[in-house]
Structure formats: C-alpha cells, structure tokens
Amino acid sequence: MSTTLEPLESLAPALSVRQVLMLERVLAGEPEVVAGAGQLDRAVRWVHVAEAADVGVMLSGGEMVLTTGVLLAGDDDKQAEYIRSLHRAEAAAVVLGLGRAFPATPDVMRRAAERCGLPMVVLHRPFPFAELTEEVQARLIRRKFAAVSMSEAVRTALTGLITAGAPLQRMLDEIAHHSGCPVVVTNLAHRVLATAGERSAVDDVLRDWERIARQAGGSEGDGWIRAELGGRGERWGQIMLCGYRGDTATGRLLADRAAEALVLHRMLGGTSAHTWEEQSAQSLLTDLVSGVVPARQLLPRARAAGLPVNRRTFVPLVVRDGDPAELDRVLRLLGLPGIVAELADGATAVLLSLARDQDATVLTANFAARLSGTVVAAADPRTAWDDVPAGMREARHVADAVASGVLDLPAVVRLKDVHLRGLIRLLRDDPHVQSFAERELDGLLCGAGTDLLAVLRTYLATGRNKSRTAQLHHVSRPALYRRLEAIQGRLGVDLDDFEQAASVHIALLAHDAQQG
C-alpha cells in the first residue's frame, strides 16, 4: 500500500523569517535586514501587530512582531528594552515600518537586536500591516492543516502495511519514500538493524556510521532527526531520518509517526518470528552467500552491524540443524565476535571475526565442541573481506555435501573431508553431469526401479557389502541377490567390476546432489 503525498519540505507547519520576507506583499515594502541576518531561518509561528512597549508579556514564542514604533520614539531606553523583551519572549523577528516615528533605522534598536541575535527588518515603503498578517496567517493555517493531513496519510499507509502483514523492510521503504532520505533503525548500542532509501545514499551514511553513532545522543541538526522506539516504559532502539531536507518540525512529526508504526509492527510480530537483530544478520549473510552484492558494498553494513572488520581473520561456517539463538549464545559464552543467521534448508550461517593473532583453527574447534548433534562445516580462514563471500559459499557447499550422507566426520568438516561427494556437488548443475547421471541410471529412475535405487544406494555406500546391505534393508541374502541382479539387468552393468561400479556410484551421487 502506498499513498502519494506532496513533498514533505513543502508541508512545513511554519514559515521561516526568510520565507516571509520573500512574499510579494513584503517585497513591495522594500524590506531591509538591519540586524540578526544569521537568524533568518527561524520559524515564524504567528504574526502579531503590537505597538505596546511591553509587548514581550503578550508573546509565547515564534511570533514575527510588526510595529511602527510610535510609542518608542524619542526614548532610547524604551527602544532597547523593547528589543530585549522580544528576545526574552523568543520572538522570531521584529519588523519596523519606517515613517513619522522613525524616518530612518533607529541605531539603538539595531544595536540591541544585533546583540540579542534577533532579526530586525525595516520597511522603507509603508503598506497596511493587516494585509501581511492576513496572508501569513492564511499560509500558516494551510501549512498546519497540510502537515496534519500528511501525518494522517503516513499513519494510514503504515497501518495498512501492518494489517497486510508486511515485513519490516517494506515498512522502512514506505517511510523512506515519504521522507526522501535514508532511514536507519538501530538498537540501543547504535548498531544498525535495518536501512531503507536510495542505495548509494544509505551506503554513504553507513560508511561514516561510527562518527554518526558517537553523535547519536546529541541534538538534532542538519536534517538528522531521531525518534525513540520502545513501549511499556522500555526503550529498545531508535529510528533516524538521515539528512532530511524539509522543515525540522515536519521531519520530527514524520519520525514520530514512523516510530509509532514500527513499535506496533514489533508488538504484533510482523510476519516472522525472528527479531530485528536476526533479520539484519540474515540479510547481510544471505547477501554474502549469494554474491549478488559485491563484498565491498557490504562492508559498511557489516561495520554498522557491529562486526569488527579492520585487520581481522574471518572464518565462514555453516551449521546443519543448529538453533541460531543457541549458536549466538555459544559465541557470546566464548567471547567470539561474529554474526549468526538462519539460511534455507535448516542451515545456519556463522561468520567469525577474529584478531589476526588468534588461532582460528583452535577457536573454531572450541565452538564446534560446544554444540551437540550438529555438523559444523568450515571454509579456510580469510584475511581479506573481499574473499569472505567465496568462503561462505565454500562452507555452504561443504554443509550440503555432508547432508548427503558423508560418514565418520571430524567435529569441524572442511572441503578436504567430503572428497568425491563434495566435487560432485560442485558440478551438479553442469549439463554434462546431469546428462551422465540420467544415462547411467535410466533404468531405475521410474516405476518399480525407484525401489531398487534405494538398494543400490545402500550397496554402494557400504562398499558393496552384501551382508550389511541385506541387514539394513531387512531382507535375506538370496532376496538381495535377486535385487542386485535386477539392478544390473536394468542398468546393463556388472557391479562386481570396479570401474563400472564406480561409474554408477558417481552417477548416483550426482543424481542425489541434483535432487537435494
């Protein structure tokens, strides 16, 4: 669900002093900024016409005060105090119409405004103040209404996504669409959990994330707008609009609407049982395994996720039948920096990041020893980040080969441990290998032959041990002999001949790899 909105920078609920001075009616008065020129971006919340010397007590902040100064003429003290009272009341600016009271800019007021940093504007040509107040008030009301409408439209769009069961990333994409800038979600340690926005702009933010994270507790500015994530008295993260180009108040409104929606999304559980931290790690490791995104582009994401990447040794692992939460707990228990994420088909990827002086082999073995009933497949350690994707694919390949039935394995399985089976899995998608498997096994791939295929698989896996094969299939030796004769007849081979048996065995490994 997506709602097309006007760009948010045009929906600011307030005008700046600079914008007011650019209005056609104001330009007709020949305005001149005589003090506070560096403060023209102050927000004008309202326009107030006032001649009273004690006008400050009537203000609540953010007003642009229009005056002719008729009650101030001839009294320097009143003029200075008038400016100071506006400053104390946090007025946005003062506009003085030159005329009978002040035919020229009063120097006392100008100096006082400069000292206070209060924008002071003089109008060299008179015009009715009522026309200006009417136009500015109308514009402010329209903008406030537009900002409220925008807020409700964003809330409606995000609520619709939640109702539809949209994942976190879809929610963030919608927020980035409305804000027009990168969006980052972090935990309380300022580790990045998710991002959205134009890819190059997001990468620029993540590339400098360490500095940004250090300043995350500071005041907002330069378009960096934050909103806290939490509920029931507990904070657990924040969402940040990075480089928002619109009005700060509007950006904060958008960030608040986004935060409300993300808290609700998390409370309802979204469409996945994974936490946002797990989803972040899963996205990163999935991209590393697939190789679709160049490793160099993933480096800022890894660093922002809290993975040490400078002068490290990376150990890619894939664990079969492992619980991601348990693997993460073991990493923390051993003090090993790394990230964990569940992949497809019951496999879990683990990427260890070790100091260069640590023994990767020993630490990997210690990690595997803490696990029970699982297979830990490992690639050789990598010292260059660009080599990590190939390492992740190697570990995944080893884990896949192990899943096909390799016996008598060490605690940590490497490529050298899977021998021919590993090679066949690497080549399983080759059309020549596929054709070879189909040709060699053609007589057993359909009909009654499929039952004989299981007997053949056991017979070859046991090293052509007839007694063991008969025992595993719960048949007598004579019955097994009849089945082996049927297999040889269907395939046109002699299984007592080593070369022919090896050819059938390779074809069967290729067939199983393709099926897997």
PDB file of N, CA and C in Angstrom, residues 219-291:
ATOM      1  N   SER A 219      22.141  16.781  19.936  1.00  0.00           N
ATOM      2  CA  SER A 219      20.943  17.454  19.467  1.00  0.00           C
ATOM      3  C   SER A 219      20.762  17.241  17.967  1.00  0.00           C
ATOM      4  N   GLU A 220      19.512  17.386  17.529  1.00  0.00           N
ATOM      5  CA  GLU A 220      19.224  17.218  16.118  1.00  0.00           C
ATOM      6  C   GLU A 220      19.723  18.435  15.340  1.00  0.00           C
ATOM      7  N   GLY A 221      20.084  18.206  14.118  1.00  0.00           N
ATOM      8  CA  GLY A 221      20.539  19.304  13.279  1.00  0.00           C
ATOM      9  C   GLY A 221      20.929  18.788  11.919  1.00  0.00           C
ATOM     10  N   ASP A 222      20.954  19.683  10.954  1.00  0.00           N
ATOM     11  CA  ASP A 222      21.357  19.339   9.594  1.00  0.00           C
ATOM     12  C   ASP A 222      20.547  18.183   9.032  1.00  0.00           C
ATOM     13  N   GLY A 223      19.280  18.108   9.411  1.00  0.00           N
ATOM     14  CA  GLY A 223      18.410  17.075   8.859  1.00  0.00           C
ATOM     15  C   GLY A 223      18.507  15.719   9.512  1.00  0.00           C
ATOM     16  N   TRP A 224      19.231  15.588  10.630  1.00  0.00           N
ATOM     17  CA  TRP A 224      19.336  14.310  11.339  1.00  0.00           C
ATOM     18  C   TRP A 224      18.277  14.315  12.428  1.00  0.00           C
ATOM     19  N   ILE A 225      17.228  13.538  12.206  1.00  0.00           N
ATOM     20  CA  ILE A 225      16.066  13.561  13.095  1.00  0.00           C
ATOM     21  C   ILE A 225      15.823  12.163  13.638  1.00  0.00           C
ATOM     22  N   ARG A 226      15.683  12.067  14.956  1.00  0.00           N
ATOM     23  CA  ARG A 226      15.535  10.765  15.622  1.00  0.00           C
ATOM     24  C   ARG A 226      14.202  10.658  16.338  1.00  0.00           C
ATOM     25  N   ALA A 227      13.746   9.433  16.490  1.00  0.00           N
ATOM     26  CA  ALA A 227      12.591   9.134  17.334  1.00  0.00           C
ATOM     27  C   ALA A 227      12.882   7.823  18.059  1.00  0.00           C
ATOM     28  N   GLU A 228      12.555   7.779  19.330  1.00  0.00           N
ATOM     29  CA  GLU A 228      12.837   6.597  20.144  1.00  0.00           C
ATOM     30  C   GLU A 228      11.848   5.476  19.834  1.00  0.00           C
ATOM     31  N   LEU A 229      12.328   4.245  19.927  1.00  0.00           N
ATOM     32  CA  LEU A 229      11.492   3.061  19.754  1.00  0.00           C
ATOM     33  C   LEU A 229      11.398   2.350  21.095  1.00  0.00           C
ATOM     34  N   GLY A 230      10.205   2.065  21.517  1.00  0.00           N
ATOM     35  CA  GLY A 230      10.043   1.387  22.800  1.00  0.00           C
ATOM     36  C   GLY A 230       8.577   1.390  23.201  1.00  0.00           C
ATOM     37  N   GLY A 231       8.317   0.754  24.310  1.00  0.00           N
ATOM     38  CA  GLY A 231       6.961   0.684  24.831  1.00  0.00           C
ATOM     39  C   GLY A 231       6.953   0.123  26.233  1.00  0.00           C
ATOM     40  N   ARG A 232       5.892   0.426  26.946  1.00  0.00           N
ATOM     41  CA  ARG A 232       5.737  -0.057  28.323  1.00  0.00           C
ATOM     42  C   ARG A 232       6.926   0.346  29.188  1.00  0.00           C
ATOM     43  N   GLY A 233       7.376   1.571  28.984  1.00  0.00           N
ATOM     44  CA  GLY A 233       8.450   2.101  29.814  1.00  0.00           C
ATOM     45  C   GLY A 233       9.839   1.619  29.452  1.00  0.00           C
ATOM     46  N   GLU A 234       9.989   0.905  28.348  1.00  0.00           N
ATOM     47  CA  GLU A 234      11.297   0.351  27.979  1.00  0.00           C
ATOM     48  C   GLU A 234      11.677   0.778  26.568  1.00  0.00           C
ATOM     49  N   ARG A 235      12.872   1.387  26.434  1.00  0.00           N
ATOM     50  CA  ARG A 235      13.402   1.745  25.138  1.00  0.00           C
ATOM     51  C   ARG A 235      14.233   0.588  24.602  1.00  0.00           C
ATOM     52  N   TRP A 236      14.157   0.343  23.280  1.00  0.00           N
ATOM     53  CA  TRP A 236      14.980  -0.728  22.711  1.00  0.00           C
ATOM     54  C   TRP A 236      15.600  -0.346  21.373  1.00  0.00           C
ATOM     55  N   GLY A 237      15.441   0.906  20.965  1.00  0.00           N
ATOM     56  CA  GLY A 237      16.081   1.314  19.725  1.00  0.00           C
ATOM     57  C   GLY A 237      15.660   2.705  19.318  1.00  0.00           C
ATOM     58  N   GLN A 238      16.027   3.083  18.109  1.00  0.00           N
ATOM     59  CA  GLN A 238      15.619   4.371  17.572  1.00  0.00           C
ATOM     60  C   GLN A 238      15.572   4.299  16.054  1.00  0.00           C
ATOM     61  N   ILE A 239      14.771   5.175  15.484  1.00  0.00           N
ATOM     62  CA  ILE A 239      14.743   5.342  14.032  1.00  0.00           C
ATOM     63  C   ILE A 239      15.293   6.725  13.720  1.00  0.00           C
ATOM     64  N   MET A 240      16.112   6.818  12.676  1.00  0.00           N
ATOM     65  CA  MET A 240      16.746   8.089  12.335  1.00  0.00           C
ATOM     66  C   MET A 240      16.499   8.410  10.868  1.00  0.00           C
ATOM     67  N   LEU A 241      16.052   9.632  10.630  1.00  0.00           N
ATOM     68  CA  LEU A 241      15.996  10.177   9.277  1.00  0.00           C
ATOM     69  C   LEU A 241      17.328  10.882   9.040  1.00  0.00           C
ATOM     70  N   CYS A 242      18.066  10.439   8.056  1.00  0.00           N
ATOM     71  CA  CYS A 242      19.444  10.897   7.854  1.00  0.00           C
ATOM     72  C   CYS A 242      19.514  11.906   6.719  1.00  0.00           C
ATOM     73  N   GLY A 243      19.675  13.174   7.075  1.00  0.00           N
ATOM     74  CA  GLY A 243      19.772  14.214   6.062  1.00  0.00           C
ATOM     75  C   GLY A 243      18.431  14.641   5.508  1.00  0.00           C
ATOM     76  N   TYR A 244      17.403  14.685   6.363  1.00  0.00           N
ATOM     77  CA  TYR A 244      16.069  15.113   5.929  1.00  0.00           C
ATOM     78  C   TYR A 244      16.126  16.574   5.481  1.00  0.00           C
ATOM     79  N   ARG A 245      15.595  16.868   4.300  1.00  0.00           N
ATOM     80  CA  ARG A 245      15.761  18.190   3.709  1.00  0.00           C
ATOM     81  C   ARG A 245      14.622  19.156   4.025  1.00  0.00           C
ATOM     82  N   GLY A 246      13.575  18.691   4.649  1.00  0.00           N
ATOM     83  CA  GLY A 246      12.449  19.567   4.931  1.00  0.00           C
ATOM     84  C   GLY A 246      12.564  20.259   6.276  1.00  0.00           C
ATOM     85  N   ASP A 247      11.453  20.834   6.693  1.00  0.00           N
ATOM     86  CA  ASP A 247      11.381  21.531   7.972  1.00  0.00           C
ATOM     87  C   ASP A 247      11.572  20.543   9.122  1.00  0.00           C
ATOM     88  N   THR A 248      12.337  20.955  10.138  1.00  0.00           N
ATOM     89  CA  THR A 248      12.639  20.053  11.256  1.00  0.00           C
ATOM     90  C   THR A 248      11.376  19.583  11.966  1.00  0.00           C
ATOM     91  N   ALA A 249      10.416  20.509  12.162  1.00  0.00           N
ATOM     92  CA  ALA A 249       9.186  20.129  12.857  1.00  0.00           C
ATOM     93  C   ALA A 249       8.420  19.078  12.068  1.00  0.00           C
ATOM     94  N   THR A 250       8.377  19.232  10.747  1.00  0.00           N
ATOM     95  CA  THR A 250       7.693  18.245   9.912  1.00  0.00           C
ATOM     96  C   THR A 250       8.431  16.914   9.935  1.00  0.00           C
ATOM     97  N   GLY A 251       9.761  16.970   9.872  1.00  0.00           N
ATOM     98  CA  GLY A 251      10.554  15.752   9.942  1.00  0.00           C
ATOM     99  C   GLY A 251      10.350  15.023  11.255  1.00  0.00           C
ATOM    100  N   ARG A 252      10.261  15.786  12.330  1.00  0.00           N
ATOM    101  CA  ARG A 252      10.043  15.144  13.631  1.00  0.00           C
ATOM    102  C   ARG A 252       8.657  14.498  13.680  1.00  0.00           C
ATOM    103  N   LEU A 253       7.681  15.167  13.073  1.00  0.00           N
ATOM    104  CA  LEU A 253       6.331  14.591  13.008  1.00  0.00           C
ATOM    105  C   LEU A 253       6.351  13.280  12.242  1.00  0.00           C
ATOM    106  N   LEU A 254       7.044  13.260  11.114  1.00  0.00           N
ATOM    107  CA  LEU A 254       7.147  12.038  10.326  1.00  0.00           C
ATOM    108  C   LEU A 254       7.867  10.941  11.100  1.00  0.00           C
ATOM    109  N   ALA A 255       8.965  11.303  11.770  1.00  0.00           N
ATOM    110  CA  ALA A 255       9.716  10.313  12.548  1.00  0.00           C
ATOM    111  C   ALA A 255       8.852   9.728  13.660  1.00  0.00           C
ATOM    112  N   ASP A 256       8.041  10.567  14.292  1.00  0.00           N
ATOM    113  CA  ASP A 256       7.162  10.078  15.364  1.00  0.00           C
ATOM    114  C   ASP A 256       6.121   9.107  14.817  1.00  0.00           C
ATOM    115  N   ARG A 257       5.534   9.441  13.647  1.00  0.00           N
ATOM    116  CA  ARG A 257       4.551   8.523  13.048  1.00  0.00           C
ATOM    117  C   ARG A 257       5.222   7.197  12.690  1.00  0.00           C
ATOM    118  N   ALA A 258       6.441   7.285  12.155  1.00  0.00           N
ATOM    119  CA  ALA A 258       7.170   6.068  11.792  1.00  0.00           C
ATOM    120  C   ALA A 258       7.467   5.233  13.028  1.00  0.00           C
ATOM    121  N   ALA A 259       7.887   5.880  14.112  1.00  0.00           N
ATOM    122  CA  ALA A 259       8.211   5.157  15.343  1.00  0.00           C
ATOM    123  C   ALA A 259       6.975   4.451  15.895  1.00  0.00           C
ATOM    124  N   GLU A 260       5.851   5.145  15.881  1.00  0.00           N
ATOM    125  CA  GLU A 260       4.607   4.519  16.364  1.00  0.00           C
ATOM    126  C   GLU A 260       4.304   3.245  15.579  1.00  0.00           C
ATOM    127  N   ALA A 261       4.441   3.335  14.251  1.00  0.00           N
ATOM    128  CA  ALA A 261       4.132   2.184  13.406  1.00  0.00           C
ATOM    129  C   ALA A 261       5.113   1.036  13.635  1.00  0.00           C
ATOM    130  N   LEU A 262       6.405   1.351  13.801  1.00  0.00           N
ATOM    131  CA  LEU A 262       7.399   0.293  13.997  1.00  0.00           C
ATOM    132  C   LEU A 262       7.210  -0.401  15.346  1.00  0.00           C
ATOM    133  N   VAL A 263       6.852   0.367  16.354  1.00  0.00           N
ATOM    134  CA  VAL A 263       6.582  -0.248  17.665  1.00  0.00           C
ATOM    135  C   VAL A 263       5.389  -1.196  17.559  1.00  0.00           C
ATOM    136  N   LEU A 264       4.342  -0.756  16.878  1.00  0.00           N
ATOM    137  CA  LEU A 264       3.169  -1.619  16.695  1.00  0.00           C
ATOM    138  C   LEU A 264       3.537  -2.852  15.877  1.00  0.00           C
ATOM    139  N   HIS A 265       4.332  -2.658  14.830  1.00  0.00           N
ATOM    140  CA  HIS A 265       4.767  -3.778  13.991  1.00  0.00           C
ATOM    141  C   HIS A 265       5.520  -4.806  14.820  1.00  0.00           C
ATOM    142  N   ARG A 266       6.407  -4.347  15.685  1.00  0.00           N
ATOM    143  CA  ARG A 266       7.179  -5.274  16.512  1.00  0.00           C
ATOM    144  C   ARG A 266       6.299  -5.970  17.536  1.00  0.00           C
ATOM    145  N   MET A 267       5.367  -5.225  18.122  1.00  0.00           N
ATOM    146  CA  MET A 267       4.469  -5.822  19.120  1.00  0.00           C
ATOM    147  C   MET A 267       3.630  -6.938  18.501  1.00  0.00           C
ATOM    148  N   LEU A 268       3.196  -6.721  17.258  1.00  0.00           N
ATOM    149  CA  LEU A 268       2.356  -7.720  16.591  1.00  0.00           C
ATOM    150  C   LEU A 268       3.166  -8.856  15.980  1.00  0.00           C
ATOM    151  N   GLY A 269       4.495  -8.711  15.955  1.00  0.00           N
ATOM    152  CA  GLY A 269       5.352  -9.789  15.486  1.00  0.00           C
ATOM    153  C   GLY A 269       5.580  -9.826  14.000  1.00  0.00           C
ATOM    154  N   GLY A 270       4.973  -8.881  13.245  1.00  0.00           N
ATOM    155  CA  GLY A 270       5.189  -8.877  11.795  1.00  0.00           C
ATOM    156  C   GLY A 270       4.793 -10.208  11.182  1.00  0.00           C
ATOM    157  N   THR A 271       5.557 -10.655  10.182  1.00  0.00           N
ATOM    158  CA  THR A 271       5.287 -11.931   9.522  1.00  0.00           C
ATOM    159  C   THR A 271       6.361 -12.953   9.833  1.00  0.00           C
ATOM    160  N   SER A 272       7.235 -12.657  10.773  1.00  0.00           N
ATOM    161  CA  SER A 272       8.354 -13.551  11.051  1.00  0.00           C
ATOM    162  C   SER A 272       8.576 -13.649  12.544  1.00  0.00           C
ATOM    163  N   ALA A 273       9.045 -14.802  12.981  1.00  0.00           N
ATOM    164  CA  ALA A 273       9.350 -14.993  14.391  1.00  0.00           C
ATOM    165  C   ALA A 273      10.708 -14.428  14.750  1.00  0.00           C
ATOM    166  N   HIS A 274      11.495 -14.057  13.743  1.00  0.00           N
ATOM    167  CA  HIS A 274      12.833 -13.548  14.013  1.00  0.00           C
ATOM    168  C   HIS A 274      12.767 -12.154  14.626  1.00  0.00           C
ATOM    169  N   THR A 275      13.738 -11.832  15.460  1.00  0.00           N
ATOM    170  CA  THR A 275      13.874 -10.471  15.941  1.00  0.00           C
ATOM    171  C   THR A 275      14.494  -9.624  14.838  1.00  0.00           C
ATOM    172  N   TRP A 276      14.432  -8.326  15.025  1.00  0.00           N
ATOM    173  CA  TRP A 276      15.019  -7.441  14.011  1.00  0.00           C
ATOM    174  C   TRP A 276      16.523  -7.648  13.922  1.00  0.00           C
ATOM    175  N   GLU A 277      17.161  -7.951  15.052  1.00  0.00           N
ATOM    176  CA  GLU A 277      18.596  -8.209  15.025  1.00  0.00           C
ATOM    177  C   GLU A 277      18.916  -9.421  14.146  1.00  0.00           C
ATOM    178  N   GLU A 278      18.099 -10.476  14.268  1.00  0.00           N
ATOM    179  CA  GLU A 278      18.311 -11.673  13.463  1.00  0.00           C
ATOM    180  C   GLU A 278      18.049 -11.384  11.988  1.00  0.00           C
ATOM    181  N   GLN A 279      17.026 -10.585  11.706  1.00  0.00           N
ATOM    182  CA  GLN A 279      16.726 -10.248  10.317  1.00  0.00           C
ATOM    183  C   GLN A 279      17.876  -9.461   9.693  1.00  0.00           C
ATOM    184  N   SER A 280      18.480  -8.560  10.480  1.00  0.00           N
ATOM    185  CA  SER A 280      19.611  -7.778   9.971  1.00  0.00           C
ATOM    186  C   SER A 280      20.778  -8.688   9.623  1.00  0.00           C
ATOM    187  N   ALA A 281      21.112  -9.614  10.535  1.00  0.00           N
ATOM    188  CA  ALA A 281      22.213 -10.549  10.273  1.00  0.00           C
ATOM    189  C   ALA A 281      21.879 -11.464   9.102  1.00  0.00           C
ATOM    190  N   GLN A 282      20.624 -11.890   9.018  1.00  0.00           N
ATOM    191  CA  GLN A 282      20.227 -12.790   7.928  1.00  0.00           C
ATOM    192  C   GLN A 282      20.367 -12.108   6.582  1.00  0.00           C
ATOM    193  N   SER A 283      19.958 -10.851   6.509  1.00  0.00           N
ATOM    194  CA  SER A 283      20.077 -10.106   5.252  1.00  0.00           C
ATOM    195  C   SER A 283      21.533  -9.975   4.830  1.00  0.00           C
ATOM    196  N   LEU A 284      22.412  -9.651   5.786  1.00  0.00           N
ATOM    197  CA  LEU A 284      23.829  -9.473   5.467  1.00  0.00           C
ATOM    198  C   LEU A 284      24.461 -10.786   5.024  1.00  0.00           C
ATOM    199  N   LEU A 285      24.247 -11.864   5.776  1.00  0.00           N
ATOM    200  CA  LEU A 285      24.887 -13.132   5.447  1.00  0.00           C
ATOM    201  C   LEU A 285      24.296 -13.744   4.176  1.00  0.00           C
ATOM    202  N   THR A 286      23.001 -13.554   3.958  1.00  0.00           N
ATOM    203  CA  THR A 286      22.398 -14.054   2.722  1.00  0.00           C
ATOM    204  C   THR A 286      23.020 -13.367   1.513  1.00  0.00           C
ATOM    205  N   ASP A 287      23.240 -12.064   1.616  1.00  0.00           N
ATOM    206  CA  ASP A 287      23.883 -11.343   0.518  1.00  0.00           C
ATOM    207  C   ASP A 287      25.327 -11.799   0.329  1.00  0.00           C
ATOM    208  N   LEU A 288      26.016 -12.104   1.435  1.00  0.00           N
ATOM    209  CA  LEU A 288      27.385 -12.595   1.315  1.00  0.00           C
ATOM    210  C   LEU A 288      27.425 -13.958   0.636  1.00  0.00           C
ATOM    211  N   VAL A 289      26.506 -14.849   1.018  1.00  0.00           N
ATOM    212  CA  VAL A 289      26.481 -16.189   0.437  1.00  0.00           C
ATOM    213  C   VAL A 289      26.119 -16.135  -1.042  1.00  0.00           C
ATOM    214  N   SER A 290      25.131 -15.304  -1.380  1.00  0.00           N
ATOM    215  CA  SER A 290      24.653 -15.272  -2.764  1.00  0.00           C
ATOM    216  C   SER A 290      25.669 -14.642  -3.709  1.00  0.00           C
ATOM    217  N   GLY A 291      26.442 -13.681  -3.212  1.00  0.00           N
ATOM    218  CA  GLY A 291      27.399 -12.998  -4.074  1.00  0.00           C
ATOM    219  C   GLY A 291      26.759 -12.005  -5.022  1.00  0.00           C
TER     220      GLY A 291
END
